[in-house]
XYZ file of C-alpha atoms in Angstrom:
301
model
C 126.807 85.233 84.175
C 124.236 84.433 86.896
C 120.953 86.328 86.681
C 121.087 88.169 90.009
C 119.175 88.979 92.048
C 117.372 85.750 91.255
C 113.597 85.770 90.781
C 111.348 83.503 92.848
C 107.986 82.524 91.372
C 107.146 79.937 94.039
C 107.442 81.572 97.442
C 105.397 79.877 100.155
C 103.009 78.250 97.685
C 99.874 76.658 99.115
C 101.289 76.326 102.630
C 102.392 79.716 103.944
C 103.754 79.718 107.500
C 101.525 80.513 110.437
C 102.513 83.974 111.600
C 100.881 83.681 115.038
C 100.628 87.437 115.398
C 100.432 88.777 118.972
C 97.066 88.363 120.669
C 95.946 85.863 118.057
C 95.405 88.638 115.502
C 94.292 87.613 112.041
C 96.063 90.509 110.375
C 99.201 92.527 111.060
C 98.674 96.005 109.634
C 101.454 98.558 109.263
C 100.922 102.116 108.070
C 103.885 103.754 106.372
C 104.385 107.480 105.841
C 106.943 108.326 103.167
C 108.902 111.492 103.923
C 110.645 112.468 100.661
C 110.016 116.169 100.051
C 113.027 118.123 98.863
C 115.042 115.027 97.991
C 113.335 114.409 94.635
C 114.952 115.186 91.297
C 115.447 118.932 90.987
C 117.703 121.432 89.281
C 118.630 122.881 92.666
C 120.039 119.520 93.770
C 122.231 119.368 90.678
C 120.222 116.720 88.835
C 119.815 118.623 85.568
C 116.128 117.690 85.442
C 113.018 118.125 87.597
C 110.944 115.352 89.168
C 108.158 113.900 87.011
C 106.240 111.490 89.278
C 104.143 111.156 92.443
C 102.384 114.470 92.678
C 98.967 115.888 91.812
C 100.430 117.273 88.595
C 98.672 115.380 85.832
C 101.426 115.543 83.210
C 105.002 116.590 83.911
C 107.429 115.898 81.057
C 111.122 116.071 81.873
C 112.737 119.119 80.273
C 116.510 118.999 80.820
C 117.914 122.085 82.503
C 114.552 123.711 83.355
C 113.010 124.034 86.788
C 109.416 122.930 87.204
C 107.967 125.199 89.885
C 104.619 123.449 89.823
C 106.287 120.165 90.736
C 108.608 121.813 93.247
C 105.775 123.530 95.106
C 103.585 120.431 95.116
C 106.380 118.560 96.853
C 106.860 121.507 99.245
C 103.257 121.060 100.382
C 104.222 117.740 101.950
C 106.874 119.228 104.210
C 105.161 122.568 104.911
C 101.679 121.196 105.660
C 101.201 117.505 104.975
C 103.601 115.923 107.437
C 102.194 118.010 110.300
C 98.603 117.169 109.382
C 99.389 113.453 109.341
C 101.339 113.552 112.589
C 98.426 115.367 114.250
C 95.904 112.794 113.059
C 98.015 109.819 114.121
C 98.603 111.411 117.515
C 94.881 112.050 117.997
C 93.970 108.494 117.009
C 96.715 106.807 119.027
C 98.048 105.011 115.942
C 101.813 104.911 115.464
C 102.985 104.655 111.851
C 106.366 103.760 110.446
C 108.171 106.559 108.644
C 110.208 105.885 105.517
C 112.665 108.786 105.608
C 114.858 110.106 102.804
C 118.027 111.532 104.318
C 118.248 114.728 102.294
C 114.568 115.525 102.947
C 115.132 115.282 106.689
C 118.226 117.447 106.441
C 116.110 120.172 104.827
C 113.457 120.075 107.580
C 114.985 118.861 110.867
C 111.878 119.811 112.866
C 110.000 117.004 111.143
C 112.516 114.509 112.507
C 111.910 115.645 116.084
C 108.147 115.371 115.665
C 108.405 111.905 114.111
C 110.538 110.729 117.018
C 108.095 112.216 119.546
C 105.254 110.294 117.894
C 106.993 107.017 118.746
C 107.445 105.966 115.149
C 110.140 103.629 113.983
C 112.161 104.621 110.946
C 113.065 102.878 107.721
C 115.803 104.564 105.696
C 114.462 105.533 102.272
C 117.722 106.480 100.533
C 119.728 109.680 100.643
C 117.736 111.030 97.679
C 114.348 110.126 96.232
C 115.883 109.173 92.883
C 116.495 106.119 90.725
C 119.542 104.324 92.117
C 120.085 102.013 89.140
C 122.455 104.435 87.336
C 124.603 105.121 90.423
C 127.917 103.397 90.939
C 128.215 100.825 93.703
C 130.607 103.137 95.539
C 128.196 106.078 95.412
C 125.231 104.011 96.542
C 127.260 102.608 99.426
C 128.106 106.178 100.461
C 124.438 107.207 100.257
C 123.386 104.355 102.559
C 125.834 105.523 105.203
C 124.799 109.183 104.790
C 121.135 108.298 105.247
C 121.744 106.366 108.452
C 123.823 109.228 109.825
C 121.115 111.786 108.992
C 118.360 109.738 110.639
C 120.395 109.336 113.803
C 121.362 113.012 113.850
C 117.899 114.493 113.331
C 115.717 111.950 115.153
C 117.969 110.243 117.683
C 116.642 106.906 116.418
C 118.589 103.992 114.978
C 116.776 103.060 111.738
C 115.211 99.612 111.797
C 115.099 98.843 108.091
C 115.784 99.961 104.547
C 113.615 100.816 101.535
C 115.053 102.558 98.487
C 111.909 102.442 96.348
C 113.895 102.869 93.147
C 116.719 100.413 93.915
C 119.676 99.173 91.930
C 120.581 95.529 91.503
C 123.201 96.089 94.196
C 120.945 97.656 96.824
C 120.054 94.627 98.948
C 123.624 93.362 99.007
C 124.920 96.798 100.025
C 122.284 97.117 102.750
C 123.302 93.752 104.211
C 126.948 94.719 103.870
C 126.351 97.959 105.789
C 124.691 96.030 108.615
C 122.482 97.240 111.425
C 119.173 96.744 109.605
C 116.592 94.168 110.679
C 115.079 94.023 107.193
C 114.538 95.719 103.860
C 111.296 96.353 101.973
C 112.448 96.561 98.349
C 110.066 93.883 97.057
C 106.312 93.713 96.442
C 105.834 89.991 95.950
C 104.110 88.636 99.060
C 101.636 89.287 101.867
C 104.068 87.854 104.415
C 107.711 88.521 105.263
C 110.301 86.022 104.071
C 113.982 85.244 104.496
C 116.571 85.271 101.741
C 120.298 84.568 101.654
C 122.541 87.508 100.793
C 126.305 87.155 100.887
C 126.059 84.034 103.011
C 123.771 85.743 105.543
C 120.082 85.213 106.240
C 118.223 88.449 105.611
C 114.593 89.395 106.188
C 112.413 91.010 103.524
C 109.197 92.709 104.637
C 107.477 93.435 101.303
C 106.174 96.922 100.613
C 102.956 97.739 98.713
C 102.191 99.799 95.615
C 98.665 98.417 95.936
C 97.343 99.890 99.194
C 99.192 103.077 98.384
C 98.062 106.678 97.996
C 100.370 106.939 94.969
C 97.276 105.711 93.137
C 96.076 109.319 93.366
C 98.927 110.277 91.038
C 98.864 107.338 88.632
C 95.629 107.917 86.742
C 94.161 104.793 88.331
C 90.723 106.345 88.769
C 91.296 106.783 92.491
C 90.556 110.427 93.235
C 88.901 110.836 96.632
C 89.600 109.889 100.214
C 86.375 107.906 100.249
C 87.519 105.830 97.289
C 90.830 105.175 99.022
C 88.976 104.157 102.193
C 86.787 101.738 100.237
C 89.787 100.114 98.567
C 91.995 99.616 101.621
C 88.979 98.719 103.743
C 88.044 95.961 101.300
C 91.624 94.729 101.497
C 91.403 94.532 105.276
C 88.087 92.682 105.134
C 89.416 90.075 102.716
C 92.627 89.490 104.660
C 90.659 89.137 107.892
C 88.531 86.493 106.191
C 91.626 84.718 104.894
C 93.234 85.144 108.293
C 90.821 82.656 109.805
C 93.209 80.051 108.378
C 96.313 82.004 107.358
C 97.042 85.328 109.063
C 98.741 87.807 106.723
C 100.288 91.265 106.810
C 99.130 94.433 105.085
C 100.977 97.649 104.348
C 99.135 100.927 103.785
C 101.497 103.498 102.303
C 100.983 107.271 102.463
C 102.821 110.346 101.148
C 102.724 113.710 102.912
C 101.968 115.610 99.679
C 99.217 113.197 98.575
C 97.237 111.655 101.454
C 97.363 114.809 103.564
C 95.246 116.928 101.230
C 92.086 118.074 103.053
C 89.748 116.216 100.715
C 91.511 112.924 101.404
C 91.942 113.119 105.162
C 88.379 112.101 106.053
C 88.876 108.784 104.272
C 92.120 108.175 106.150
C 90.501 109.093 109.465
C 87.666 106.622 108.825
C 90.207 103.923 108.051
C 92.168 104.542 111.266
C 88.941 104.359 113.266
C 88.031 101.078 111.598
C 91.296 99.299 112.232
C 91.763 100.623 115.762
C 88.351 99.243 116.761
C 88.995 95.691 115.500
C 90.644 93.308 118.012
C 91.554 90.918 115.192
C 93.957 93.495 113.725
C 97.423 94.010 115.156
C 98.202 97.613 114.187
C 101.971 97.624 114.438
C 105.148 99.362 113.487
C 107.232 97.695 110.812
C 110.077 96.948 113.195
C 107.649 95.229 115.597
C 106.374 93.065 112.756
C 109.930 92.211 111.686
C 111.038 91.330 115.202
C 108.034 89.084 115.659
C 108.806 87.263 112.410
C 112.470 86.828 113.304
C 111.545 85.491 116.728
C 109.296 82.896 115.068
C 111.426 81.895 112.094
C 114.978 83.015 112.835
C 117.367 85.115 110.817
């Protein structure tokens, strides 16, 4: 049996393509906001177990059949407070992020969809649920892809540009291409540039996501605790990529979660970062769909 999806350890090697970002920018920077709250594992959604990851809860063992109200309420913070705080900051700073939207989460809070659309954001579908898709059947995952697209269109009026499951199955990319209508997917973490792959005889664009420049570090025991520490880390990443961009312009993804980055003690660091990137003419601060369209115009698809 072939080992699929195949792994690629070579990529662009020593000669990555010249991105030629608009305006001669040395770095294309996309900020992603993950909207997942309410779609995580929970007893109320019929999962038989509560969520265990990506919150400020230090330790959360899975206890089958029992609700975890601490975890539930920490996720609720993202939809009740966090998403509005982030939208307000982005609006004030004139920076337009991409939103990764989980269909069920949007269904539970339709007002968020209207506000996201009003901000001018593009949307990447983030699955129907914020769960691990590996155990699901191909038929069920195919159904979830369609449900997510329908929910995004219904509650935002926007056609989603791309796809990112986050916890994908081995079938995910093939099913996304089969569904059609997406410019790209983001279910890889293996490059600082987009790249094309062949899926089912079709050329398909991958715009890699990042667990590196990601506020999930606040929840992973990485030692990252404050907004200032987060600013220092992502700021250093920008500075290095700008230096490298003198010869090879790259892309950078900064990923945020409404229940993590939007805590008051972390917002100052995010605000400082937005001010830094907005003031630098060598940085193209872009939506993910804009980045993808630029790449496809340069290298085809």
